[in-house]
Short mmCIF file of N, CA and C in Angstrom, two decimals:
data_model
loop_
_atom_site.label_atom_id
_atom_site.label_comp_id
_atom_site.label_asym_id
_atom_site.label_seq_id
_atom_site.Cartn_x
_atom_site.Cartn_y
_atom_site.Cartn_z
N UNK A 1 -44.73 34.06 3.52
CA UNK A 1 -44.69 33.25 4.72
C UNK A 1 -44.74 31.77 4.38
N UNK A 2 -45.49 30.96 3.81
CA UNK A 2 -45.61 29.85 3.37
C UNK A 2 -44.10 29.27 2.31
N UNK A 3 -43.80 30.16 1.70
CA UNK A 3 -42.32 29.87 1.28
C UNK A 3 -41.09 29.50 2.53
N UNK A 4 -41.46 29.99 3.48
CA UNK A 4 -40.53 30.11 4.35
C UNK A 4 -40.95 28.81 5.33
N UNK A 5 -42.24 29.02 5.86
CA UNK A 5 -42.51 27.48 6.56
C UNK A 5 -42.23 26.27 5.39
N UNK A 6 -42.27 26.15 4.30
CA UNK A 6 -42.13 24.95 3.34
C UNK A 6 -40.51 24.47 3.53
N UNK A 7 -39.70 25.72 3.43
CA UNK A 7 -38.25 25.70 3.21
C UNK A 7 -38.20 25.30 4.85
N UNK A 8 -38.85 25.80 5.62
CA UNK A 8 -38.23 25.06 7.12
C UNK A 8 -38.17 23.46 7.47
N UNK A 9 -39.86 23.13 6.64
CA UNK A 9 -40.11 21.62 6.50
C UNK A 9 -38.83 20.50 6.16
N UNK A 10 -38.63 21.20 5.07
CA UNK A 10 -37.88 20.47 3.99
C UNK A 10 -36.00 20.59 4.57
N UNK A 11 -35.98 21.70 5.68
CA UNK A 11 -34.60 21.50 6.62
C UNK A 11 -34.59 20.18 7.67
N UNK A 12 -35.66 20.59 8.87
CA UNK A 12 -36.16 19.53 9.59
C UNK A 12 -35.57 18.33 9.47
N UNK A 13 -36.02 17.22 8.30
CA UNK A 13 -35.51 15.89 8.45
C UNK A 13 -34.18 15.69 8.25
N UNK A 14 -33.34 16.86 8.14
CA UNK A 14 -31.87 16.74 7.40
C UNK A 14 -31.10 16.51 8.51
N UNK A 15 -31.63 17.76 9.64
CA UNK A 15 -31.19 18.20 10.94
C UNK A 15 -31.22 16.83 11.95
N UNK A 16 -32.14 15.89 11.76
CA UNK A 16 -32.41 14.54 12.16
C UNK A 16 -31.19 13.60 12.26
N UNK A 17 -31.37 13.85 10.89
CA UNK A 17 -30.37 12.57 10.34
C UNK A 17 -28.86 12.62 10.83
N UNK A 18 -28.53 14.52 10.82
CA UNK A 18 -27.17 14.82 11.80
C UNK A 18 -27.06 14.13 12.77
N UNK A 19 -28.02 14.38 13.64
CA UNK A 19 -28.07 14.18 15.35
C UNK A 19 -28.05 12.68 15.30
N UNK A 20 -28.74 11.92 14.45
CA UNK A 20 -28.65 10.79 14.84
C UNK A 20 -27.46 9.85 14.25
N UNK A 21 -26.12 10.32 13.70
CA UNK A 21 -24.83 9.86 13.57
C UNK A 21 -24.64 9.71 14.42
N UNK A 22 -23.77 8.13 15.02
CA UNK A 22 -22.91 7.80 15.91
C UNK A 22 -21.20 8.47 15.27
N UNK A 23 -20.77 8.69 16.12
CA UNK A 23 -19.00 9.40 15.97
C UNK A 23 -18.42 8.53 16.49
N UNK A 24 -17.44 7.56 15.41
CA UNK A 24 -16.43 7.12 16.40
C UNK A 24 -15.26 7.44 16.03
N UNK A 25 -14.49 6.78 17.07
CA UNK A 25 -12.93 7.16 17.19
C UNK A 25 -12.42 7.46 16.26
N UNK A 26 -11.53 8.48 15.59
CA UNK A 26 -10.26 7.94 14.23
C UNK A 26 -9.61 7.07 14.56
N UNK A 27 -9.36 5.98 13.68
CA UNK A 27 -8.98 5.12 13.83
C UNK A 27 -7.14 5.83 12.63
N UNK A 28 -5.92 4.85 13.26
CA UNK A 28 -4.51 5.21 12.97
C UNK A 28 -4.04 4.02 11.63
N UNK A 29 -3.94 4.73 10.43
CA UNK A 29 -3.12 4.13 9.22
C UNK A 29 -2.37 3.71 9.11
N UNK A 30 -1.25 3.21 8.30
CA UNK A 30 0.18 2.99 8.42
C UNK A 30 0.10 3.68 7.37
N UNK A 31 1.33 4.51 7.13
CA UNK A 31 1.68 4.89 5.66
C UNK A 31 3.22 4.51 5.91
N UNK A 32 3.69 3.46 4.74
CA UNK A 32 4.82 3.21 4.51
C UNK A 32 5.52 3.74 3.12
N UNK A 33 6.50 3.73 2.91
CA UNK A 33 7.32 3.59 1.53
C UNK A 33 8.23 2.62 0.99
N UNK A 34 8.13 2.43 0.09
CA UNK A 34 9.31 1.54 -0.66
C UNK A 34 10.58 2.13 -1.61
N UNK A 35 11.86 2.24 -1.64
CA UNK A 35 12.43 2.98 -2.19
C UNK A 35 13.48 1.46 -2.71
N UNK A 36 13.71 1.95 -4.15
CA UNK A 36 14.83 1.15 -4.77
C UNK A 36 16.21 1.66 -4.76
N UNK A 37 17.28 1.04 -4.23
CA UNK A 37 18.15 1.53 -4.30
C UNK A 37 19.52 0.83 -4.62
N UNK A 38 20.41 1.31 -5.38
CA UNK A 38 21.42 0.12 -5.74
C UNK A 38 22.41 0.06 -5.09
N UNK A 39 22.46 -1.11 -4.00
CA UNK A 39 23.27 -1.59 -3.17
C UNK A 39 24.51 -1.89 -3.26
N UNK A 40 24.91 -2.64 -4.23
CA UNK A 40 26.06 -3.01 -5.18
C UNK A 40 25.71 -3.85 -6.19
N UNK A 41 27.06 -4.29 -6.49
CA UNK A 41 26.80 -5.42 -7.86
C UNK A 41 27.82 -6.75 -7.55
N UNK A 42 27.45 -7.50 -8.37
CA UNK A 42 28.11 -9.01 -8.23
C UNK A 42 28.13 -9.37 -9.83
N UNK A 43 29.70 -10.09 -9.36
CA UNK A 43 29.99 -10.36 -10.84
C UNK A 43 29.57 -11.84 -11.03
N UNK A 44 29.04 -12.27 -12.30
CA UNK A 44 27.77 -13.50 -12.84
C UNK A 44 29.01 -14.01 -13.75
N UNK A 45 29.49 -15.09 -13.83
CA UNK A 45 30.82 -15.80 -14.60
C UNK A 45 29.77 -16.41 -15.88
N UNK A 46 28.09 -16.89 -15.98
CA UNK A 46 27.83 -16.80 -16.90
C UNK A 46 27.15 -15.20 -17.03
N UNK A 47 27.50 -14.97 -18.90
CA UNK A 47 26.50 -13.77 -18.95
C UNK A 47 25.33 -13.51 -18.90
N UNK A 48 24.69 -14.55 -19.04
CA UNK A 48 23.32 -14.68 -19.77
C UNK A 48 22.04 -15.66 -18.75
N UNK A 49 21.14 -15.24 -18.05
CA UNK A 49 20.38 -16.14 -17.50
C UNK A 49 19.32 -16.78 -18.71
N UNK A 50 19.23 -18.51 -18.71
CA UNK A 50 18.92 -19.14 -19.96
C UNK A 50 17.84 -19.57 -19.82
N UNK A 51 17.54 -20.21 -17.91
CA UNK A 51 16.67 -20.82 -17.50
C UNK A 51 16.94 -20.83 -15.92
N UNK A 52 15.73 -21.54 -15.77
CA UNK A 52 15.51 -21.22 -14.67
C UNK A 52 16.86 -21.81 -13.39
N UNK A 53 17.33 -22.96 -14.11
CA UNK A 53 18.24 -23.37 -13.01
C UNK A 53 19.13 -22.30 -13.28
N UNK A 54 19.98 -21.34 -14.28
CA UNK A 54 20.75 -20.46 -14.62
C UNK A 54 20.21 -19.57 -13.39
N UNK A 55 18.80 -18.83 -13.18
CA UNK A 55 18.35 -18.01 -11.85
C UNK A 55 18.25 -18.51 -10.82
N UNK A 56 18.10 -20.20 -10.57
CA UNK A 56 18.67 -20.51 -9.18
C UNK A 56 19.88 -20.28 -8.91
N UNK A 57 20.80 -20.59 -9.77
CA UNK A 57 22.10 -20.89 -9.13
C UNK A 57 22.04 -19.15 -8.95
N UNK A 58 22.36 -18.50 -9.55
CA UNK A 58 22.83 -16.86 -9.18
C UNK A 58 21.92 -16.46 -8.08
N UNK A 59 20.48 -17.22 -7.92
CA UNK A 59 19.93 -16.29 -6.26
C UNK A 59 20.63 -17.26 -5.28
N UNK A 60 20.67 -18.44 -5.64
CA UNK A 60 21.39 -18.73 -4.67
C UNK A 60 22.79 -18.56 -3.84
N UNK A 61 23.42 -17.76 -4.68
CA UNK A 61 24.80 -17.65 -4.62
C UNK A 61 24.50 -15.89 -3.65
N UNK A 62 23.71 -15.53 -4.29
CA UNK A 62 23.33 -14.21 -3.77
C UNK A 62 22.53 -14.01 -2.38
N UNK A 63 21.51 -15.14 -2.19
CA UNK A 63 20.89 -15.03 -0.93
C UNK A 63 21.30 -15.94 0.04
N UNK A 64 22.51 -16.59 -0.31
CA UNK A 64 23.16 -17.56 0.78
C UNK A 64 23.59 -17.09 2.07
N UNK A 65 23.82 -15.44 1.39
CA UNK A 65 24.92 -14.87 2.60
C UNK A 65 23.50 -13.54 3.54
N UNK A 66 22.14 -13.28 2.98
CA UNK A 66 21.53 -12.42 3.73
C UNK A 66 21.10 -13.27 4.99
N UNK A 67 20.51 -11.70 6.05
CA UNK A 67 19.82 -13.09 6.94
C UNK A 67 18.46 -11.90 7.18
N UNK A 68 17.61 -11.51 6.00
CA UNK A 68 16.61 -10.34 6.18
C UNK A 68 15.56 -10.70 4.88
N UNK A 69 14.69 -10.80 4.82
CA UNK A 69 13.76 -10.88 3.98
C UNK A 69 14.11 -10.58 2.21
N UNK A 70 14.20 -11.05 1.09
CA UNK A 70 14.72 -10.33 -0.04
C UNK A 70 13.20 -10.07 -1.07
N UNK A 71 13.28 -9.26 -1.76
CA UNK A 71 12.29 -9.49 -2.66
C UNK A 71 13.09 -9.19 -4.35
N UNK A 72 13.20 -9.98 -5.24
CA UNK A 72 14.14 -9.97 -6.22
C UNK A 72 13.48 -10.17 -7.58
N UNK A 73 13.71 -9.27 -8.61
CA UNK A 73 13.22 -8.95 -9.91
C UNK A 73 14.26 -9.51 -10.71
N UNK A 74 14.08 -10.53 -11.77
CA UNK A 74 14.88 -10.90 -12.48
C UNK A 74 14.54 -10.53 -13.75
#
């Protein structure tokens, strides 16, 4: 008997701590993706990017004509 009232004790404050959680709402995530994909290609009259004005001129030639956000890896 005393095994059993001890083990009840020792439930008690657990059962507390349940009841006294507030629950709130789920709150809604975004889950997005990013996918790479090759759009086309453009031909570069130099071969070789040397410096940096060499990668202006080619984004520029390239992002003159979007009208949407770009994000670009050189």
């Amino acid at each position: 008997m005393r095994k059993h009232d001890y083990a009840e004790q020792l439930w008690l404050p657990f059962v507390d701590v349940v009841k006294e959680e507030k629950h709130e709402p789920a709150k809604r995530v975004n889950v997005v993706s990013v996918k790479l994909v090759r759009e086309k290609t453009m031909l570069y009259k130099n071969r070789r990017i040397r410096s940096p004005l060499d990668a202006y001129l080619l984004m520029k030639e390239f992002l003159s004509k979007v009208d949407l956000e770009h994000f670009v890896v050189l």
